[in-house]
Coordinates of N, CA and C and ligand atoms in Angstrom, one line a residue:
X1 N -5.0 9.4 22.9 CA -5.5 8.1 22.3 C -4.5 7.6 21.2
X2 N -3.7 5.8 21.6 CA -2.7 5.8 20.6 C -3.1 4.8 20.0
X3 N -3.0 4.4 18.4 CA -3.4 3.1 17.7 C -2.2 2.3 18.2
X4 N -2.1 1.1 18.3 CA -1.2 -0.3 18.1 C -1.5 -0.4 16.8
X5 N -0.2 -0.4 15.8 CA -0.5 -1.2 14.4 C 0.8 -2.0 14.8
X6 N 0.2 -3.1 13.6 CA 0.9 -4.6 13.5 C 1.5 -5.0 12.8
X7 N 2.7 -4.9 11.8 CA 2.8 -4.5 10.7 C 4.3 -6.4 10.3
X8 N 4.2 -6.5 9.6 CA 5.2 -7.2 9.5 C 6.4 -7.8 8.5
X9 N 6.7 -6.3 7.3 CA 7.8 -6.4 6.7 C 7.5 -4.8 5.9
X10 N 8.4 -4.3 6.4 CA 8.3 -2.7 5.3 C 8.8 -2.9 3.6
X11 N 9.8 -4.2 3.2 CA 10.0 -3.7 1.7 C 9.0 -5.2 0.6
X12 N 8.5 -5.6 1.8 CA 7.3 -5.9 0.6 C 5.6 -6.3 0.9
X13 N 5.8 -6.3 2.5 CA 4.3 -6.5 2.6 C 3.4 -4.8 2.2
X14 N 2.9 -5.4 1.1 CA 1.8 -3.7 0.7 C 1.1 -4.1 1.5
X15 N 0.3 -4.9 2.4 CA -0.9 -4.4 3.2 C -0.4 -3.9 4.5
X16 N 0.6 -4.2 5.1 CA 1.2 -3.2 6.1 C 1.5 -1.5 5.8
X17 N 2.0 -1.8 4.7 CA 2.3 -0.1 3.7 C 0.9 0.5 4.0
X18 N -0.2 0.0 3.8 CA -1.8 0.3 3.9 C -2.3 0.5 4.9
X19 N -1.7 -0.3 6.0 CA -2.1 0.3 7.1 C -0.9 1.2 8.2
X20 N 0.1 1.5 7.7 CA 1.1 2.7 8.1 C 0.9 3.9 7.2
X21 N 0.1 3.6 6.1 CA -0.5 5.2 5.4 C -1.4 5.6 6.1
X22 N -2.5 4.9 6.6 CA -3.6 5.3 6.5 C -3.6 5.8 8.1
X23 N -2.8 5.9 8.8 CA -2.0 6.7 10.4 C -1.3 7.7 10.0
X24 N -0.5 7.3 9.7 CA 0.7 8.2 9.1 C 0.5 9.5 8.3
X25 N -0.6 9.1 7.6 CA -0.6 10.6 6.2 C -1.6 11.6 6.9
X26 N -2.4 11.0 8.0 CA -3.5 11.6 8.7 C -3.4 12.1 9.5
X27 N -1.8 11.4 10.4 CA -1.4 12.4 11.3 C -2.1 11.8 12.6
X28 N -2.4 10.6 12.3 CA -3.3 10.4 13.5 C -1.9 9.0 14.6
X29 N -2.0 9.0 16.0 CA -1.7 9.0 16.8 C -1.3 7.2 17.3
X30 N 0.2 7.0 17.2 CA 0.0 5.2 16.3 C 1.2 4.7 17.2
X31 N 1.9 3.9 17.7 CA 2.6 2.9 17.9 C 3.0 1.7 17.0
X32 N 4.0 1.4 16.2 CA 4.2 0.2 15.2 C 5.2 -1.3 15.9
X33 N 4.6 -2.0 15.6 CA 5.1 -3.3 16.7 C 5.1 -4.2 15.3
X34 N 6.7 -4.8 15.4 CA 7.2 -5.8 13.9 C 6.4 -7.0 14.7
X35 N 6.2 -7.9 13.8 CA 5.9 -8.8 13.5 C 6.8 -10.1 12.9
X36 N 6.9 -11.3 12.8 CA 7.8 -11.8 12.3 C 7.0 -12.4 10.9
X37 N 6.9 -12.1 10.1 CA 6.2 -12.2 8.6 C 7.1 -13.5 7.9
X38 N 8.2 -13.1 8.7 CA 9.5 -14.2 7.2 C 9.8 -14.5 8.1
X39 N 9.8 -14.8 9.4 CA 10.3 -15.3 10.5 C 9.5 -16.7 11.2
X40 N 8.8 -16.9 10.5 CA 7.6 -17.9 11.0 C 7.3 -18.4 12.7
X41 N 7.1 -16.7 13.3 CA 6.9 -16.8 14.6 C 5.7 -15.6 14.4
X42 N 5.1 -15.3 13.2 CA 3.6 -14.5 13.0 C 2.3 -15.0 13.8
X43 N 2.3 -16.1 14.0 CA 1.0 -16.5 14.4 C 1.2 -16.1 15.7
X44 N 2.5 -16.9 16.6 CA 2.8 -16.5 17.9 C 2.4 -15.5 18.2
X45 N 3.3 -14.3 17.4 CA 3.3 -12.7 17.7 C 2.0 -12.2 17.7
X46 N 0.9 -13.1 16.8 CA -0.3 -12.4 16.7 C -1.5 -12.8 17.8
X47 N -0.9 -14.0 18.5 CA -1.8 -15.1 19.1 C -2.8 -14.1 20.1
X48 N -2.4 -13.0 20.6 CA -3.2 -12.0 21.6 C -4.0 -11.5 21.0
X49 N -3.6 -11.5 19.5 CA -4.9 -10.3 19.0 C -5.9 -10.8 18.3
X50 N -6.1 -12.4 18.6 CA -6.9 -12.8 18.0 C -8.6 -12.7 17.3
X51 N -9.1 -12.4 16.5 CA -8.8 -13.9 15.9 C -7.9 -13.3 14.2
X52 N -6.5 -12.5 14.8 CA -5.7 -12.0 13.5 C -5.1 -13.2 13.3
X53 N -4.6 -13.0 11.1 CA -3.5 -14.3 11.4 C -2.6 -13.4 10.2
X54 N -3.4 -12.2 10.0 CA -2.5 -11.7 9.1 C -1.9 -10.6 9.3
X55 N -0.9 -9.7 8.8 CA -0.6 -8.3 8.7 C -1.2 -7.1 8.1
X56 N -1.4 -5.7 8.1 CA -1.6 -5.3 9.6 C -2.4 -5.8 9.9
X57 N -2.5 -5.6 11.5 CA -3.8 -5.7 12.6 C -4.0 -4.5 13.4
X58 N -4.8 -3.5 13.5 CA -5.0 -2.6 14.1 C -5.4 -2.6 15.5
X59 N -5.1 -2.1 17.0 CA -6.2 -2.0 18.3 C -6.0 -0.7 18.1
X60 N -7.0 -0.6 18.5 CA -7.4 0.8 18.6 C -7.6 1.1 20.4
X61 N -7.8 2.5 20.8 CA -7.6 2.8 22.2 C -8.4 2.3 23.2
X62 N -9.4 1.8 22.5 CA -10.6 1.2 23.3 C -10.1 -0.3 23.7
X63 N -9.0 -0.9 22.8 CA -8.5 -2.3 22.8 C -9.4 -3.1 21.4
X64 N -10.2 -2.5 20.6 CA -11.0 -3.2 19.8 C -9.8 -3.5 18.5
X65 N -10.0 -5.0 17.9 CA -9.1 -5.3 17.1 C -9.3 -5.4 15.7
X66 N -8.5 -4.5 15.0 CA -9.4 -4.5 13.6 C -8.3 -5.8 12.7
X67 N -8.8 -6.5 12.1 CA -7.5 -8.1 11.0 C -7.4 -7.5 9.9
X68 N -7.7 -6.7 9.6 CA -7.8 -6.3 8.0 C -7.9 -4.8 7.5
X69 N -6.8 -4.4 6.9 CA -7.1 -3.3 6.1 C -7.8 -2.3 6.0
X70 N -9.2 -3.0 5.0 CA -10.1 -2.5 5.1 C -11.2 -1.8 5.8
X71 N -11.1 -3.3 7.0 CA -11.7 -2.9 8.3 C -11.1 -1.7 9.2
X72 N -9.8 -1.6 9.0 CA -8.6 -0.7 9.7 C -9.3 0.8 8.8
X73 N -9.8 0.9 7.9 CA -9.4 2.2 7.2 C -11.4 2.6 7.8
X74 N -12.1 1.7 7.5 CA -13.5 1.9 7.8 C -13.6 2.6 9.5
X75 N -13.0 2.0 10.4 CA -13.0 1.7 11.5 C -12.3 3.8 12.2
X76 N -11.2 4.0 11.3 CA -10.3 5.1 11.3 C -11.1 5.9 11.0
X77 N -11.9 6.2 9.7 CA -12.9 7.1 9.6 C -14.1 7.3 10.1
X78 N -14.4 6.1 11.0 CA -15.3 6.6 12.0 C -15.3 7.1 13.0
X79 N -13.7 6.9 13.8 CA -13.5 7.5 14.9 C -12.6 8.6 14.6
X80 N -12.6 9.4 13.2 CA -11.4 10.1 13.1 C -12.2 11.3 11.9
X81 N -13.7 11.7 12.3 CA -14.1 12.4 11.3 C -13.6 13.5 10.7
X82 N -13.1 14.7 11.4 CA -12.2 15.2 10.6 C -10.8 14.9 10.3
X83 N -10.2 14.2 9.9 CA -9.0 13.9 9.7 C -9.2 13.8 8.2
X84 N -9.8 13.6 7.5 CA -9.7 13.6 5.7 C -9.4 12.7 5.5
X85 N -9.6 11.5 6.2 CA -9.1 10.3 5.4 C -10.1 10.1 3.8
X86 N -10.9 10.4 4.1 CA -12.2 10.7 2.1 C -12.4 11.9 1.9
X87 N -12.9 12.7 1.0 CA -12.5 13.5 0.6 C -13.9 13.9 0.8
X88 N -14.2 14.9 1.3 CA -15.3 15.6 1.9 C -16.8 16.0 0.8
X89 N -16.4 15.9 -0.3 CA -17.5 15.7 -1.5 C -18.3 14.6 -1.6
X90 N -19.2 14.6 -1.3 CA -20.3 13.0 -1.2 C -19.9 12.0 -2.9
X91 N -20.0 12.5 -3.8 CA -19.3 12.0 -5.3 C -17.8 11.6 -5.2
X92 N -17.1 12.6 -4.8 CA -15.5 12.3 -4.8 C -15.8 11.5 -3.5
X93 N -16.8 10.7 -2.7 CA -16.2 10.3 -1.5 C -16.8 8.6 -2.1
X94 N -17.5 8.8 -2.6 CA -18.6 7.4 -3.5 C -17.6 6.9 -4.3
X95 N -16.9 7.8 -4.7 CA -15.9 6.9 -6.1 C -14.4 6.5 -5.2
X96 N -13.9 7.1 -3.8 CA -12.8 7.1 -3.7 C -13.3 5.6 -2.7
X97 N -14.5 5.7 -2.1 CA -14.5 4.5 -1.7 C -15.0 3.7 -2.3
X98 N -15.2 3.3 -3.6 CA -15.4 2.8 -4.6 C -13.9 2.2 -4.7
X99 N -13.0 2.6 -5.1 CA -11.7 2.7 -5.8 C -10.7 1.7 -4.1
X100 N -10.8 2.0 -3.7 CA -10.7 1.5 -2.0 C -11.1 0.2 -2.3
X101 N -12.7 -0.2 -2.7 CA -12.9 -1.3 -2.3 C -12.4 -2.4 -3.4
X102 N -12.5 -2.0 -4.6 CA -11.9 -2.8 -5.9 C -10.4 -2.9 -5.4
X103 N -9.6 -2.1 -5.0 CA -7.9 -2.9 -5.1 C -8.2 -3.5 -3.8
X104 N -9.2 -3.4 -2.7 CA -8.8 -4.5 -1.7 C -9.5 -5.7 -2.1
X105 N -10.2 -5.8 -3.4 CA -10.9 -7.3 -3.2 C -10.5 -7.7 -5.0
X106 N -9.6 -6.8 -5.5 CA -9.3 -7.2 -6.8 C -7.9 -7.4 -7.3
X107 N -7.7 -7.2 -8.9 CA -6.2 -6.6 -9.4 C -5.4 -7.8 -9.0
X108 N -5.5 -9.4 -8.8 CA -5.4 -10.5 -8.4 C -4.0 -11.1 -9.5
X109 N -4.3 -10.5 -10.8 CA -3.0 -11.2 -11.9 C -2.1 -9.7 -11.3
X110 N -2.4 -8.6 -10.8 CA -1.0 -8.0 -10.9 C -0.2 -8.5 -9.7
X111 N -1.1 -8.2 -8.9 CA -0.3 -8.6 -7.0 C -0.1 -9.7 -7.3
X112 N -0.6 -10.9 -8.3 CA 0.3 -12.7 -7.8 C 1.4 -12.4 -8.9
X113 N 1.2 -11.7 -9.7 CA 2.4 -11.8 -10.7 C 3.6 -10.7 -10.3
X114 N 3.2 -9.5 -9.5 CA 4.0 -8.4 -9.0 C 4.2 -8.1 -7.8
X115 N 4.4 -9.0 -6.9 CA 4.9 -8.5 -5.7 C 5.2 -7.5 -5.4
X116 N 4.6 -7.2 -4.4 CA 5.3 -5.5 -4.3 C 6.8 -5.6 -3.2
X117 N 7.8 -5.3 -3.7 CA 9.0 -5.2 -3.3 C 9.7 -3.5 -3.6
X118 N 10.6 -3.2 -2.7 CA 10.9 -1.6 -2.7 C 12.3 -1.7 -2.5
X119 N 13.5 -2.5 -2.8 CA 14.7 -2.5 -2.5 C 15.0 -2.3 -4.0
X120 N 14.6 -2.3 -4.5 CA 15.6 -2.1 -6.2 C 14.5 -2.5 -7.4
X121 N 14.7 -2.5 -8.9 CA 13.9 -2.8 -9.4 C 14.9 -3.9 -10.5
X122 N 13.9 -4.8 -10.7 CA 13.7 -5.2 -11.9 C 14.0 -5.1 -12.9
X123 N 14.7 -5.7 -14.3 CA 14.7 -5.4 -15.4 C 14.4 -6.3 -16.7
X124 N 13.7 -6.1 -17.5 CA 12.9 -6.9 -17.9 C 12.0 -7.6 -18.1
X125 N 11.5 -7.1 -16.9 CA 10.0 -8.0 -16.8 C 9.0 -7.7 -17.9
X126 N 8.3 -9.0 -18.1 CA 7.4 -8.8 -19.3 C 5.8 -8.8 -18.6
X127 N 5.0 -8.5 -18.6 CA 3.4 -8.0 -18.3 C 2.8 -8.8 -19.2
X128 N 2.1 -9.6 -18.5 CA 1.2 -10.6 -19.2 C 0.0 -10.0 -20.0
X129 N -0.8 -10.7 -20.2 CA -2.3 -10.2 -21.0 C -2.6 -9.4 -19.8
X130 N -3.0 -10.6 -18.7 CA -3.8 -10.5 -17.4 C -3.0 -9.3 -16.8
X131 N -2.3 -8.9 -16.4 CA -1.6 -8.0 -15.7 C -1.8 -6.8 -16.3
X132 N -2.0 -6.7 -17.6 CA -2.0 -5.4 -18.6 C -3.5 -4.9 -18.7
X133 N -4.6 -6.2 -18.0 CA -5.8 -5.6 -18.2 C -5.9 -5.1 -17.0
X134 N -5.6 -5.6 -15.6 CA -5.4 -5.2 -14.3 C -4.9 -3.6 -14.7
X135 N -4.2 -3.4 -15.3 CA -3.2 -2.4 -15.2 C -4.1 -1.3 -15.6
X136 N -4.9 -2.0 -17.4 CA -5.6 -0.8 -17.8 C -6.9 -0.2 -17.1
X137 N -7.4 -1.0 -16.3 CA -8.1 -0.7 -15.0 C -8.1 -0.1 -14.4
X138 N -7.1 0.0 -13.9 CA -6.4 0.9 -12.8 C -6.5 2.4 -13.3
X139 N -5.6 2.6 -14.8 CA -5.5 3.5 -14.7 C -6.9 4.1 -15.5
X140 N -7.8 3.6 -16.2 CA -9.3 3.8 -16.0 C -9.5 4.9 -14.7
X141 N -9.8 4.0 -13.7 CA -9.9 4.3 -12.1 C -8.9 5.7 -11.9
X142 N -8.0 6.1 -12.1 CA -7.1 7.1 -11.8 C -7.2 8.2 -12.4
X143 N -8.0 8.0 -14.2 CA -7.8 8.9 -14.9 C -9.6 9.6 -14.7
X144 N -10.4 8.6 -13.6 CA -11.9 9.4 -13.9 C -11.5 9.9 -12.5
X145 N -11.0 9.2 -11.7 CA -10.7 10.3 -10.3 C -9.9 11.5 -11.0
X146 N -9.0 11.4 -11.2 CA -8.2 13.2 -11.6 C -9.3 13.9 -12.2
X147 N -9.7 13.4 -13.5 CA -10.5 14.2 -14.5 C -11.6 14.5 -13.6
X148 N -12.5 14.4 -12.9 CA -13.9 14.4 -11.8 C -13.2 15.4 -10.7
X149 N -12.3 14.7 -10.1 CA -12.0 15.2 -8.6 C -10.4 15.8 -8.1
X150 N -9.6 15.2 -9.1 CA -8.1 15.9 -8.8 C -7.7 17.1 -8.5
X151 N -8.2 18.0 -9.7 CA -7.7 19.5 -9.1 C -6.3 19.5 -9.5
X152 N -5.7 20.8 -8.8 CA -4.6 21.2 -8.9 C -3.9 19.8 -7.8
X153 N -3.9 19.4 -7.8 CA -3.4 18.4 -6.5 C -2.8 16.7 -7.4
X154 N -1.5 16.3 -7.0 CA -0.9 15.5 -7.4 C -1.6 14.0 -7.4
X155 N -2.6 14.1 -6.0 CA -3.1 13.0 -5.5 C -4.4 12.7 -6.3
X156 N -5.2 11.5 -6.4 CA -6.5 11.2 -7.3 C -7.8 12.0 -6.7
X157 N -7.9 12.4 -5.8 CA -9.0 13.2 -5.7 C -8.1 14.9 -4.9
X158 N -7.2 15.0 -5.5 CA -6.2 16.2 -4.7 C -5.8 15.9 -3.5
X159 N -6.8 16.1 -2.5 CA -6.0 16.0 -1.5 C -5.3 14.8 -1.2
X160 N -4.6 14.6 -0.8 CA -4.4 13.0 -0.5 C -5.3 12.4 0.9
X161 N -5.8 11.0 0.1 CA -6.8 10.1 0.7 C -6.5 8.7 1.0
X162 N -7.8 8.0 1.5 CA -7.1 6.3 1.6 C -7.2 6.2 0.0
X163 N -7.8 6.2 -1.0 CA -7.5 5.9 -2.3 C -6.2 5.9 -2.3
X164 N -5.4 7.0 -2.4 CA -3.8 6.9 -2.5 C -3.2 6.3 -1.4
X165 N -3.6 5.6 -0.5 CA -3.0 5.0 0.3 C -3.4 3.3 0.1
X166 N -4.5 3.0 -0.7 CA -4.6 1.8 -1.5 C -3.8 1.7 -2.4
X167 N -3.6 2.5 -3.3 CA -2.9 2.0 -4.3 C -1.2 2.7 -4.4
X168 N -1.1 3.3 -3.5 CA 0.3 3.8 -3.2 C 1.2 2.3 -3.5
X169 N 0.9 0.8 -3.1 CA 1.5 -0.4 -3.6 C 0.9 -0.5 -4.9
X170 N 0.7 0.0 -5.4 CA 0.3 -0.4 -6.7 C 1.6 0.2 -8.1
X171 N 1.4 1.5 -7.5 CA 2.6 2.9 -7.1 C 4.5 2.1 -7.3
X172 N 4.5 1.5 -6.2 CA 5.3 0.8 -6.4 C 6.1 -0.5 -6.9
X173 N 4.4 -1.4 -7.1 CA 5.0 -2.3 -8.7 C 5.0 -2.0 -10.0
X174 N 4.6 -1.0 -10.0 CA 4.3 -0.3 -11.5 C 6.3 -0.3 -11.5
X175 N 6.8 0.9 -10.5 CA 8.0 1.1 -10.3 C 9.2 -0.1 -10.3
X176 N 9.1 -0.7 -9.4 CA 9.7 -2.0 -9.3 C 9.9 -3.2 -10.3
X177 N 8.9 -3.2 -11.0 CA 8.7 -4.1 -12.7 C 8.7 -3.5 -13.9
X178 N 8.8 -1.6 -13.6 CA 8.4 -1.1 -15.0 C 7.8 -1.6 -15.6
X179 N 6.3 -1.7 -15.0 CA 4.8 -1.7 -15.8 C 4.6 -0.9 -17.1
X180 N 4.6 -1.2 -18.2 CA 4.4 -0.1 -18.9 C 2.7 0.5 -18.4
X181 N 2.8 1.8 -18.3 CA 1.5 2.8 -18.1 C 1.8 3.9 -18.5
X182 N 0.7 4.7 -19.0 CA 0.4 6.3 -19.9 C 0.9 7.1 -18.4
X183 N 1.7 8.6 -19.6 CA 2.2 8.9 -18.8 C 1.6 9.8 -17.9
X184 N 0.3 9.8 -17.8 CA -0.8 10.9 -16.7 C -0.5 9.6 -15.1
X185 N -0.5 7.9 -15.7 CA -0.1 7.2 -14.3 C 1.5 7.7 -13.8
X186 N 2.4 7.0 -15.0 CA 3.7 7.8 -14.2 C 3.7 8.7 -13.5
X187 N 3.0 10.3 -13.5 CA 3.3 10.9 -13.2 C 2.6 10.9 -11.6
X188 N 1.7 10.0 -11.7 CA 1.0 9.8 -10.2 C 2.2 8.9 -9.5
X189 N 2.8 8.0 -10.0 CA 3.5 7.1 -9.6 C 4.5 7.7 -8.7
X190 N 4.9 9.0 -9.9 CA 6.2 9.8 -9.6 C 5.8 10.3 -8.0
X191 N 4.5 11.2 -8.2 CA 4.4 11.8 -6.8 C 4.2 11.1 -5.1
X192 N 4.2 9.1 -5.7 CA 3.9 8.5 -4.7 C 5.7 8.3 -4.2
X193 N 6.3 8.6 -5.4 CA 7.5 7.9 -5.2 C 8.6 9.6 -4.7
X194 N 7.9 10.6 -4.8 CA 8.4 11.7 -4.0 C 7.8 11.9 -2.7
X195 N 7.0 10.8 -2.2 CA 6.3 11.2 -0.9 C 7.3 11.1 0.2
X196 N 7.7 12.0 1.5 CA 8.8 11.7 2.1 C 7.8 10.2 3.0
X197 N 6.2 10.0 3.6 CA 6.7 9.1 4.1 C 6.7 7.4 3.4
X198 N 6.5 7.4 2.1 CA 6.7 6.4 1.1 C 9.0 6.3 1.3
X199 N 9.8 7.5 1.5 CA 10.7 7.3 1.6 C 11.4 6.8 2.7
X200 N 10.7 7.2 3.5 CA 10.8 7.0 4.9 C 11.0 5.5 5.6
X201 N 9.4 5.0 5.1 CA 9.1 3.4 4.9 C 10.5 3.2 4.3
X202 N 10.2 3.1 2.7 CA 12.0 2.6 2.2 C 13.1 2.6 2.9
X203 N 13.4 3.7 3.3 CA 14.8 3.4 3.9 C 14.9 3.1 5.5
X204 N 13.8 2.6 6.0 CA 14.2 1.9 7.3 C 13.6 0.2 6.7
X205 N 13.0 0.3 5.6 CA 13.3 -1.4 5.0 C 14.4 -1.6 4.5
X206 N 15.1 -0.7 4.1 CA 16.1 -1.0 3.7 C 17.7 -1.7 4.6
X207 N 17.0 -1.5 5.8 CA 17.6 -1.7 6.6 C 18.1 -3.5 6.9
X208 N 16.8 -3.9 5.9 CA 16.9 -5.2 6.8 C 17.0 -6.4 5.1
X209 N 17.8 -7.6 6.3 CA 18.6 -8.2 5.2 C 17.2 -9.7 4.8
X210 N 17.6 -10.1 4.0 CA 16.7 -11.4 3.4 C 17.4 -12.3 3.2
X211 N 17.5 -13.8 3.5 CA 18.1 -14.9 3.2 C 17.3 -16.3 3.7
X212 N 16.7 -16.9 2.7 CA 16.5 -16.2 1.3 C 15.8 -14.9 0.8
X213 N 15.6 -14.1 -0.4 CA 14.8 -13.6 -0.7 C 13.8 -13.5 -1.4
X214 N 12.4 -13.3 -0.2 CA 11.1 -13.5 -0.6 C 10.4 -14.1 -1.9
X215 N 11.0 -13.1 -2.6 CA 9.8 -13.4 -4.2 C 11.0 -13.0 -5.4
X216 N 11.8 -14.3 -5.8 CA 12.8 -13.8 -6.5 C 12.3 -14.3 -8.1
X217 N 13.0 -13.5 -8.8 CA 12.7 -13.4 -10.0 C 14.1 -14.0 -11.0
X218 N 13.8 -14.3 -11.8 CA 14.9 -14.9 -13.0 C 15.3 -13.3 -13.8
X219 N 15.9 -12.2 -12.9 CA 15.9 -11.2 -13.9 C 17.1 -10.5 -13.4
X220 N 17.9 -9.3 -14.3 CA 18.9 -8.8 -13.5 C 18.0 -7.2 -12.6
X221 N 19.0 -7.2 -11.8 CA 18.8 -5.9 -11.1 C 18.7 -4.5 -11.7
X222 N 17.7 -2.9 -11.3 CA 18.1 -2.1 -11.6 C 17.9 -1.2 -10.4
X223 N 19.1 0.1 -10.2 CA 18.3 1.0 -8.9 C 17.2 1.4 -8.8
X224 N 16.5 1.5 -7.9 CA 15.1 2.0 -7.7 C 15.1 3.4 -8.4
X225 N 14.2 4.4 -8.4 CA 14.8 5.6 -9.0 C 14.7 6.5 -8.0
X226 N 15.7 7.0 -8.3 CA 16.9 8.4 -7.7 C 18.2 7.4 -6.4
X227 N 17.9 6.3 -6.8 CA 19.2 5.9 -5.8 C 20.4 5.9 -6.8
X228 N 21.4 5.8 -6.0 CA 22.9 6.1 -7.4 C 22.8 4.5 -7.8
X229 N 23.8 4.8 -9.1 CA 23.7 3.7 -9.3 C 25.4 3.1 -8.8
Ligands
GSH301 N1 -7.2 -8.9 3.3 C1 -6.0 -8.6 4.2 C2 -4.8 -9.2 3.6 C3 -3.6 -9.1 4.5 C4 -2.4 -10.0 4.0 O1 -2.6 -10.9 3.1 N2 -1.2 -9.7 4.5 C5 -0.1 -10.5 4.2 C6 1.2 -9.7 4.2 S1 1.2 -8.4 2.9 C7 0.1 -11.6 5.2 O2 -0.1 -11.4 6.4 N3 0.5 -12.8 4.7 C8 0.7 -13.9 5.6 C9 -0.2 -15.0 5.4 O3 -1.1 -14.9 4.6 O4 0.0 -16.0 6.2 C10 -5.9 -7.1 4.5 O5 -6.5 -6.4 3.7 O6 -5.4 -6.7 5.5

C-alpha cells in the first residue's frame, strides 16, 4: 500500500514539509508528485484530486483524498496504528494532539510575518510584539511537553511525533529570522536542524532556482547554519 503525496515547493512551503514528515519519519510507504506552487499551473495539476486547491494533498491506497494537513495526519493514524505517529500515553497523546491542533489553526503574526524559507538566513530581522507573543507560546507549548513527556529524548514528547512534525516549520523560522527564544527552544530547534530527513528536504530544495523570489525581505543574507560561509 503506497500514499500519493502532493507537495508543491520544498524550501518554503511548511505545509508540504508537514505532510512529507508525517510519511517519511514513520516510515510509512509514499510516492511524492511536484506540483507547480510558483508555477501557476497548481490548480491544473490539482484538478483530479479534487475538491484540493492547496498543498499537500494526500490519496491514500484506497484512492480516498485527504486537502489538508491535518486531515492527512488524522487520516494516517488511523490507518497506521502502530506506526507512532502519537505517543502511546493517553496524556502525552491529549497534549501532543492538542499542540498539533493550535499551530494548524494558529501562530498567524509568526507565519504572515515569517515565512518559512530554508535556503539561507536572514539578518536582522526584528520580531514584532505579535510575533514575540506567538513565539512565547510556543515555547510555553514545548517547555510543558518536555517537562510532562520528553524524557531523555531530543523530541517534545521523546519520541519523535506529529507534534514535531508540526512545528518542525516553526523550527525553521525561528532559524531563518533568528527568532530570539530560551535556550531549552534552540536546543529543540538544533535537533530539528540535525535531522537527516529535515536535511534531506533542504538540499534537494536547494536544488531549485526562484525568479522572482517568493517572500523577499529588505535584509542582507546569512548562511543557514553549518553551510560554509
Ligand atoms: N490548511 C492547509 C493549508 C495549506 C496551504 O495553505 N498550503 C499553501 C502552501 S504552504 C498553498 O497551497 N498555498 C497556495 C494557495 O493558497 O493558493 C493545510 O493544513 O494543509
Amino acid at each position: 500500500m503506497t500514499y500519493e503525496l502532493y507537495i508543491g515547493d520544498r524550501t518554503f512551503s511548511s505545509w508540504s514539509l508537514r505532510g512529507w514528515l508525517m510519511l517519511e519519519k514513520f516510515g510509512l510507504p509514499y510516492r511524492t508528485t511536484m506540483v507547480g506552487l510558483y508555477s501557476d499551473t497548481m490548480q491544473a495539476d490539482l484538478a483530479h484530486l479534487a475538491p484540493a486547491r492547496t498543498v499537500p494533498v494526500l490519496r491514500t491506497a484506497a484512492g480516498h483524498v485527504l486537502t489538508d494537513s491535518f486531515a492527512m495526519a488524522e487520516t494516517l493514524v488511523e490507518e497506521n496504528l502502530d506506526a507512532g505517529l502519537y505517543p502511546s500515553d493517553p496524556a502525552a497523546r491529549a497534549l501532543a494532539r492538542s499542540m498539533v491542533a493550535e499551530m494548524h489553526s494558529g501562530f498567524h503574526a509568526l507565519r504572515d510575518a515569517c515565512p518559512m524559507m530554508m535556503a539561507f538566513c536572514w539578518d536582522g530581522f526584528t520580531a514584532s510584539q505579535a510575533v514575540r507573543a506567538d513565539l512565547a507560546r510556543i515555547e510555553e507549548l514545548w517547555d510543558l511537553a518536555r517537562t510532562r513527556h520528553g524524557g531523555d529524548g531530543p523530541w517534545l514528547f521523546g519520541d519523535y511525533s506529529l507534534a514535531d512534525v508540526f512545528y518542525a516549520p516553526v523550527a525553521m523560522r525561528i532559524t531563518a529570522y533568528d527568532l530570539p527564544v530560551s535556550s531549552a527552544a534552540s536546543a529543540y530547534v538544533a535537533a530539528h536542524l540535525d535531522d537527516p530527513a529535515i536535511k534531506a528536504w533542504r538540499a534537494e530544495g536547494l536544488k531549485r532556482s526562484y525568479d522572482p523570489w517568493p517572500y523577499p525581505q529588505n535584509l542582507a543574507q546569512k548562511p543557514w547554519p553549518g553551510d560554509a560561509r
